[in-house]
Amino acid sequence: MKPKGLFSIIVASVFGLLVLTGYFIKLSLLVKISDLFLNWAILLAAFAVLLGIFNLLIVHMRKMASRQKGSGYSLLLVLAMLTTFVIGVIIPFYPKAAPALDFVFRAFQLPIEASLMAILTVTLVYSSIRLLGRRLNVFSIVFLLTVLLILLGTVSFPFLGTLPWLSDLIRPFVAQVLAGGGARGLLIGVALGSLVMGLRVLFGADHPYGGK
Amino acid sequence: MNDTILGLLAFGLVLLTALSSLVLAYLRRKSGISLRIIPAYRNLRRAVGRVVEDGSRLHLSLGRGGLVTPQSASSLAGLALLRRLGNITSITDRPPIATCGESAVTLLAQSTLQRVAEEMHLAPDPSSARLTGLTPFSYAAGAIPAIRDENVSITMMMGNFGVEAALLLDACDRANVLSVAGSDHLTAQAVIYAGAGEPLIGEEVYAAGAYLESSPLQAASLVVQDGLRWLLIAILVGGVLLKVAGLL
């Protein structure tokens, strides 16, 4: 391993261990050091947002320059981004510009995201239909049956209303006991995985950053 | 139980996990540790081999988890996977691409891919790791063209996703791209189970490193993780029995 890579691992491990220890052991000095490092991390993350947006701008400008497929959309994106950015920056100095930003969100962002949500409904139904074709096994059948039971137990039918046994007994049992228990099991698994992943990063077994 | 004792207990658990992993890795450094088969990783290895042969690209979608949020572990797992996949595909002239929904993760992905490009003696391409959007749907909408237009044959989704994962998986289906996906988010796990070619459920997301390029410590950490799971099962069952018996 090159010295630069080793240095990155040592820095990550030392800082990570200090923050971890400060989180669990409430010694005044340790807590202060831990909070200081966390604040640095938050500051860096905030600055990273600006860099990330700059990256987005560069990617789309390169796309336009090389006349790649969809470069017209890239032009729209760059124009919209710059306009919104300029409006956002001038608001503290010129508060009358605030409604313009509000308009951008209400007229563009909200309807577009709502449309994508609508597409999502169709996509989820389509995925469920295709599930048995993709993986025909017991788990897929149980998955689809659960989806159907929950949907049937939730909807209200014309003239009939809700189905009594299904909506009062079966749906709550499936949703709150069976699915709830399964969800907790998955969450415990995720928590254990997070713990072990964090330790691997601290020991340098996994180092998700540059340096050889 | 007050906060101090709880904190010390939690710290003890972390120390126990760390020490067990180190000791097990040391004891089994020569004989190796066999891991259970996870079909998604087995098929991913085969598919990555095909990517190297046919000259197509590999796309890694890292989700929206930040580095100073509780979702950071899944983002770190995704970044570690990017590094490994970059190493594996470094014999081709087509480095992988990464799309992210969080800025700090984008910077780390850029750093990782820059290193891969250096190893391949290629000029680093700043657009190989890109921030595609900061809200769930804008992120998905920005990542879809990468799946569709950049000669991608495998999309790995690993990180924090919500329901927008369905849009990415649908794009994979339409472009005939193999999708291997996992998330730390429960809703996304349900969506991924229904829509992904190869789903990763629960903690399988964090095991990518050990399955793709095993080191003794990585494999040992998974064995310790399984041990902790059995310990928790014993505590839960014991707690239920004590409660039923009226002793708790």
mmCIF file of N, CA and C in Angstrom, chain A residues 73-151:
data_model
loop_
_atom_site.group_PDB
_atom_site.id
_atom_site.type_symbol
_atom_site.label_atom_id
_atom_site.label_comp_id
_atom_site.label_asym_id
_atom_site.label_seq_id
_atom_site.Cartn_x
_atom_site.Cartn_y
_atom_site.Cartn_z
ATOM 1 N N TYR A 73 -32.065 18.583 -23.528
ATOM 2 C CA TYR A 73 -32.542 18.541 -22.143
ATOM 3 C C TYR A 73 -31.473 19.082 -21.191
ATOM 4 N N SER A 74 -30.218 18.803 -21.545
ATOM 5 C CA SER A 74 -29.126 19.309 -20.708
ATOM 6 C C SER A 74 -29.123 20.833 -20.712
ATOM 7 N N LEU A 75 -29.384 21.428 -21.905
ATOM 8 C CA LEU A 75 -29.438 22.887 -22.004
ATOM 9 C C LEU A 75 -30.541 23.443 -21.095
ATOM 10 N N LEU A 76 -31.713 22.761 -21.150
ATOM 11 C CA LEU A 76 -32.833 23.184 -20.292
ATOM 12 C C LEU A 76 -32.448 23.104 -18.819
ATOM 13 N N LEU A 77 -31.778 21.998 -18.473
ATOM 14 C CA LEU A 77 -31.383 21.796 -17.074
ATOM 15 C C LEU A 77 -30.438 22.901 -16.613
ATOM 16 N N VAL A 78 -29.446 23.210 -17.475
ATOM 17 C CA VAL A 78 -28.455 24.231 -17.089
ATOM 18 C C VAL A 78 -29.126 25.591 -16.922
ATOM 19 N N LEU A 79 -30.015 25.928 -17.873
ATOM 20 C CA LEU A 79 -30.706 27.221 -17.785
ATOM 21 C C LEU A 79 -31.556 27.295 -16.519
ATOM 22 N N ALA A 80 -32.317 26.205 -16.251
ATOM 23 C CA ALA A 80 -33.188 26.191 -15.067
ATOM 24 C C ALA A 80 -32.356 26.269 -13.792
ATOM 25 N N MET A 81 -31.243 25.535 -13.794
ATOM 26 C CA MET A 81 -30.388 25.527 -12.597
ATOM 27 C C MET A 81 -29.824 26.915 -12.312
ATOM 28 N N LEU A 82 -29.305 27.566 -13.367
ATOM 29 C CA LEU A 82 -28.695 28.877 -13.168
ATOM 30 C C LEU A 82 -29.738 29.912 -12.746
ATOM 31 N N THR A 83 -30.932 29.840 -13.391
ATOM 32 C CA THR A 83 -31.993 30.791 -13.036
ATOM 33 C C THR A 83 -32.382 30.632 -11.567
ATOM 34 N N THR A 84 -32.633 29.367 -11.171
ATOM 35 C CA THR A 84 -33.057 29.118 -9.787
ATOM 36 C C THR A 84 -31.967 29.537 -8.810
ATOM 37 N N PHE A 85 -30.716 29.249 -9.165
ATOM 38 C CA PHE A 85 -29.589 29.590 -8.293
ATOM 39 C C PHE A 85 -29.501 31.109 -8.098
ATOM 40 N N VAL A 86 -29.612 31.824 -9.216
ATOM 41 C CA VAL A 86 -29.507 33.297 -9.145
ATOM 42 C C VAL A 86 -30.640 33.860 -8.292
ATOM 43 N N ILE A 87 -31.862 33.365 -8.519
ATOM 44 C CA ILE A 87 -33.004 33.864 -7.718
ATOM 45 C C ILE A 87 -32.756 33.578 -6.237
ATOM 46 N N GLY A 88 -32.300 32.339 -5.935
ATOM 47 C CA GLY A 88 -32.042 31.952 -4.545
ATOM 48 C C GLY A 88 -30.992 32.827 -3.889
ATOM 49 N N VAL A 89 -29.967 33.211 -4.657
ATOM 50 C CA VAL A 89 -28.881 34.024 -4.089
ATOM 51 C C VAL A 89 -29.337 35.469 -3.839
ATOM 52 N N ILE A 90 -30.184 35.996 -4.726
ATOM 53 C CA ILE A 90 -30.551 37.425 -4.566
ATOM 54 C C ILE A 90 -31.670 37.647 -3.545
ATOM 55 N N ILE A 91 -32.374 36.585 -3.140
ATOM 56 C CA ILE A 91 -33.503 36.766 -2.199
ATOM 57 C C ILE A 91 -33.107 37.489 -0.905
ATOM 58 N N PRO A 92 -31.982 37.130 -0.249
ATOM 59 C CA PRO A 92 -31.630 37.846 0.999
ATOM 60 C C PRO A 92 -31.431 39.349 0.783
ATOM 61 N N PHE A 93 -30.994 39.758 -0.418
ATOM 62 C CA PHE A 93 -30.761 41.182 -0.702
ATOM 63 C C PHE A 93 -32.000 41.860 -1.292
ATOM 64 N N TYR A 94 -32.838 41.044 -1.928
ATOM 65 C CA TYR A 94 -34.012 41.594 -2.593
ATOM 66 C C TYR A 94 -35.202 40.656 -2.321
ATOM 67 N N PRO A 95 -35.840 40.769 -1.130
ATOM 68 C CA PRO A 95 -36.876 39.808 -0.712
ATOM 69 C C PRO A 95 -38.067 39.712 -1.658
ATOM 70 N N LYS A 96 -38.268 40.747 -2.517
ATOM 71 C CA LYS A 96 -39.410 40.694 -3.436
ATOM 72 C C LYS A 96 -39.264 39.571 -4.467
ATOM 73 N N ALA A 97 -38.036 39.017 -4.554
ATOM 74 C CA ALA A 97 -37.824 37.921 -5.527
ATOM 75 C C ALA A 97 -38.309 36.572 -4.996
ATOM 76 N N ALA A 98 -38.686 36.521 -3.693
ATOM 77 C CA ALA A 98 -39.084 35.237 -3.085
ATOM 78 C C ALA A 98 -40.245 34.556 -3.814
ATOM 79 N N PRO A 99 -41.292 35.308 -4.224
ATOM 80 C CA PRO A 99 -42.396 34.633 -4.934
ATOM 81 C C PRO A 99 -41.940 33.940 -6.224
ATOM 82 N N ALA A 100 -40.891 34.454 -6.843
ATOM 83 C CA ALA A 100 -40.405 33.827 -8.080
ATOM 84 C C ALA A 100 -39.901 32.416 -7.790
ATOM 85 N N LEU A 101 -39.179 32.267 -6.670
ATOM 86 C CA LEU A 101 -38.670 30.951 -6.304
ATOM 87 C C LEU A 101 -39.834 30.019 -5.963
ATOM 88 N N ASP A 102 -40.809 30.590 -5.261
ATOM 89 C CA ASP A 102 -42.011 29.834 -4.915
ATOM 90 C C ASP A 102 -42.714 29.347 -6.195
ATOM 91 N N PHE A 103 -42.766 30.234 -7.202
ATOM 92 C CA PHE A 103 -43.397 29.895 -8.481
ATOM 93 C C PHE A 103 -42.660 28.738 -9.156
ATOM 94 N N VAL A 104 -41.318 28.800 -9.122
ATOM 95 C CA VAL A 104 -40.526 27.733 -9.757
ATOM 96 C C VAL A 104 -40.874 26.388 -9.135
ATOM 97 N N PHE A 105 -40.974 26.352 -7.802
ATOM 98 C CA PHE A 105 -41.286 25.084 -7.136
ATOM 99 C C PHE A 105 -42.707 24.630 -7.435
ATOM 100 N N ARG A 106 -43.656 25.576 -7.351
ATOM 101 C CA ARG A 106 -45.064 25.196 -7.539
ATOM 102 C C ARG A 106 -45.360 24.842 -8.993
ATOM 103 N N ALA A 107 -44.757 25.560 -9.917
ATOM 104 C CA ALA A 107 -45.108 25.379 -11.333
ATOM 105 C C ALA A 107 -44.314 24.262 -12.001
ATOM 106 N N PHE A 108 -43.097 23.996 -11.532
ATOM 107 C CA PHE A 108 -42.266 22.986 -12.202
ATOM 108 C C PHE A 108 -41.977 21.774 -11.320
ATOM 109 N N GLN A 109 -41.325 22.042 -10.178
ATOM 110 C CA GLN A 109 -40.858 20.926 -9.349
ATOM 111 C C GLN A 109 -42.020 20.034 -8.872
ATOM 112 N N LEU A 110 -43.043 20.653 -8.280
ATOM 113 C CA LEU A 110 -44.145 19.869 -7.712
ATOM 114 C C LEU A 110 -44.879 19.035 -8.757
ATOM 115 N N PRO A 111 -45.324 19.636 -9.879
ATOM 116 C CA PRO A 111 -46.057 18.824 -10.862
ATOM 117 C C PRO A 111 -45.205 17.702 -11.450
ATOM 118 N N ILE A 112 -43.914 17.994 -11.681
ATOM 119 C CA ILE A 112 -43.064 16.954 -12.276
ATOM 120 C C ILE A 112 -42.897 15.790 -11.299
ATOM 121 N N GLU A 113 -42.655 16.104 -10.028
ATOM 122 C CA GLU A 113 -42.468 15.021 -9.053
ATOM 123 C C GLU A 113 -43.786 14.268 -8.832
ATOM 124 N N ALA A 114 -44.908 14.988 -8.875
ATOM 125 C CA ALA A 114 -46.210 14.318 -8.737
ATOM 126 C C ALA A 114 -46.459 13.383 -9.919
ATOM 127 N N SER A 115 -46.038 13.824 -11.122
ATOM 128 C CA SER A 115 -46.211 12.965 -12.307
ATOM 129 C C SER A 115 -45.378 11.707 -12.175
ATOM 130 N N LEU A 116 -44.153 11.879 -11.667
ATOM 131 C CA LEU A 116 -43.296 10.700 -11.490
ATOM 132 C C LEU A 116 -43.902 9.748 -10.464
ATOM 133 N N MET A 117 -44.542 10.306 -9.435
ATOM 134 C CA MET A 117 -45.211 9.472 -8.438
ATOM 135 C C MET A 117 -46.346 8.681 -9.088
ATOM 136 N N ALA A 118 -47.056 9.332 -10.021
ATOM 137 C CA ALA A 118 -48.146 8.639 -10.716
ATOM 138 C C ALA A 118 -47.593 7.507 -11.577
ATOM 139 N N ILE A 119 -46.475 7.784 -12.263
ATOM 140 C CA ILE A 119 -45.843 6.733 -13.088
ATOM 141 C C ILE A 119 -45.419 5.575 -12.190
ATOM 142 N N LEU A 120 -44.975 5.924 -10.988
ATOM 143 C CA LEU A 120 -44.498 4.919 -10.034
ATOM 144 C C LEU A 120 -45.592 3.898 -9.712
ATOM 145 N N THR A 121 -46.831 4.370 -9.590
ATOM 146 C CA THR A 121 -47.937 3.459 -9.287
ATOM 147 C C THR A 121 -48.051 2.388 -10.364
ATOM 148 N N VAL A 122 -48.011 2.842 -11.609
ATOM 149 C CA VAL A 122 -48.117 1.895 -12.734
ATOM 150 C C VAL A 122 -46.908 0.957 -12.728
ATOM 151 N N THR A 123 -45.732 1.541 -12.492
ATOM 152 C CA THR A 123 -44.495 0.742 -12.496
ATOM 153 C C THR A 123 -44.541 -0.356 -11.439
ATOM 154 N N LEU A 124 -45.057 -0.018 -10.248
ATOM 155 C CA LEU A 124 -45.113 -1.008 -9.159
ATOM 156 C C LEU A 124 -46.088 -2.140 -9.501
ATOM 157 N N VAL A 125 -47.231 -1.797 -10.091
ATOM 158 C CA VAL A 125 -48.200 -2.833 -10.489
ATOM 159 C C VAL A 125 -47.566 -3.743 -11.545
ATOM 160 N N TYR A 126 -46.907 -3.134 -12.518
ATOM 161 C CA TYR A 126 -46.258 -3.886 -13.603
ATOM 162 C C TYR A 126 -45.174 -4.820 -13.036
ATOM 163 N N SER A 127 -44.376 -4.311 -12.082
ATOM 164 C CA SER A 127 -43.308 -5.130 -11.468
ATOM 165 C C SER A 127 -43.912 -6.323 -10.745
ATOM 166 N N SER A 128 -45.019 -6.087 -10.027
ATOM 167 C CA SER A 128 -45.654 -7.178 -9.288
ATOM 168 C C SER A 128 -46.178 -8.246 -10.244
ATOM 169 N N ILE A 129 -46.745 -7.792 -11.356
ATOM 170 C CA ILE A 129 -47.262 -8.765 -12.332
ATOM 171 C C ILE A 129 -46.113 -9.593 -12.900
ATOM 172 N N ARG A 130 -44.984 -8.932 -13.137
ATOM 173 C CA ARG A 130 -43.847 -9.636 -13.753
ATOM 174 C C ARG A 130 -43.056 -10.494 -12.763
ATOM 175 N N LEU A 131 -43.343 -10.319 -11.470
ATOM 176 C CA LEU A 131 -42.537 -11.004 -10.447
ATOM 177 C C LEU A 131 -42.538 -12.522 -10.625
ATOM 178 N N LEU A 132 -43.737 -13.101 -10.873
ATOM 179 C CA LEU A 132 -43.804 -14.562 -10.996
ATOM 180 C C LEU A 132 -43.068 -15.045 -12.240
ATOM 181 N N GLY A 133 -43.047 -14.236 -13.270
ATOM 182 C CA GLY A 133 -42.289 -14.609 -14.471
ATOM 183 C C GLY A 133 -40.796 -14.571 -14.205
ATOM 184 N N ARG A 134 -40.373 -13.650 -13.344
ATOM 185 C CA ARG A 134 -38.946 -13.470 -13.080
ATOM 186 C C ARG A 134 -38.431 -14.498 -12.082
ATOM 187 N N ARG A 135 -39.197 -14.722 -11.020
ATOM 188 C CA ARG A 135 -38.761 -15.660 -9.960
ATOM 189 C C ARG A 135 -39.979 -16.410 -9.459
ATOM 190 N N LEU A 136 -40.212 -17.592 -9.985
ATOM 191 C CA LEU A 136 -41.363 -18.378 -9.541
ATOM 192 C C LEU A 136 -40.934 -19.248 -8.371
ATOM 193 N N ASN A 137 -41.160 -18.768 -7.159
ATOM 194 C CA ASN A 137 -40.863 -19.581 -5.974
ATOM 195 C C ASN A 137 -41.874 -19.252 -4.858
ATOM 196 N N VAL A 138 -41.750 -19.968 -3.743
ATOM 197 C CA VAL A 138 -42.726 -19.809 -2.656
ATOM 198 C C VAL A 138 -42.746 -18.369 -2.136
ATOM 199 N N PHE A 139 -41.549 -17.763 -2.012
ATOM 200 C CA PHE A 139 -41.473 -16.405 -1.447
ATOM 201 C C PHE A 139 -42.204 -15.387 -2.331
ATOM 202 N N SER A 140 -42.069 -15.567 -3.648
ATOM 203 C CA SER A 140 -42.752 -14.634 -4.554
ATOM 204 C C SER A 140 -44.263 -14.785 -4.433
ATOM 205 N N ILE A 141 -44.716 -16.040 -4.299
ATOM 206 C CA ILE A 141 -46.164 -16.264 -4.171
ATOM 207 C C ILE A 141 -46.676 -15.658 -2.859
ATOM 208 N N VAL A 142 -45.933 -15.872 -1.766
ATOM 209 C CA VAL A 142 -46.332 -15.288 -0.470
ATOM 210 C C VAL A 142 -46.348 -13.761 -0.566
ATOM 211 N N PHE A 143 -45.340 -13.186 -1.235
ATOM 212 C CA PHE A 143 -45.234 -11.732 -1.409
ATOM 213 C C PHE A 143 -46.488 -11.206 -2.120
ATOM 214 N N LEU A 144 -46.851 -11.853 -3.244
ATOM 215 C CA LEU A 144 -48.000 -11.372 -4.015
ATOM 216 C C LEU A 144 -49.311 -11.571 -3.257
ATOM 217 N N LEU A 145 -49.437 -12.719 -2.568
ATOM 218 C CA LEU A 145 -50.662 -12.962 -1.795
ATOM 219 C C LEU A 145 -50.818 -11.909 -0.688
ATOM 220 N N THR A 146 -49.702 -11.551 -0.048
ATOM 221 C CA THR A 146 -49.744 -10.527 1.002
ATOM 222 C C THR A 146 -50.193 -9.188 0.432
ATOM 223 N N VAL A 147 -49.625 -8.845 -0.731
ATOM 224 C CA VAL A 147 -50.009 -7.579 -1.379
ATOM 225 C C VAL A 147 -51.516 -7.579 -1.653
ATOM 226 N N LEU A 148 -52.017 -8.697 -2.208
ATOM 227 C CA LEU A 148 -53.451 -8.776 -2.547
ATOM 228 C C LEU A 148 -54.319 -8.694 -1.293
ATOM 229 N N LEU A 149 -53.922 -9.402 -0.234
ATOM 230 C CA LEU A 149 -54.705 -9.386 1.013
ATOM 231 C C LEU A 149 -54.782 -7.979 1.595
ATOM 232 N N ILE A 150 -53.646 -7.295 1.609
ATOM 233 C CA ILE A 150 -53.616 -5.940 2.189
ATOM 234 C C ILE A 150 -54.462 -4.995 1.338
ATOM 235 N N LEU A 151 -54.326 -5.112 0.004
ATOM 236 C CA LEU A 151 -55.111 -4.226 -0.867
ATOM 237 C C LEU A 151 -56.602 -4.491 -0.708
#
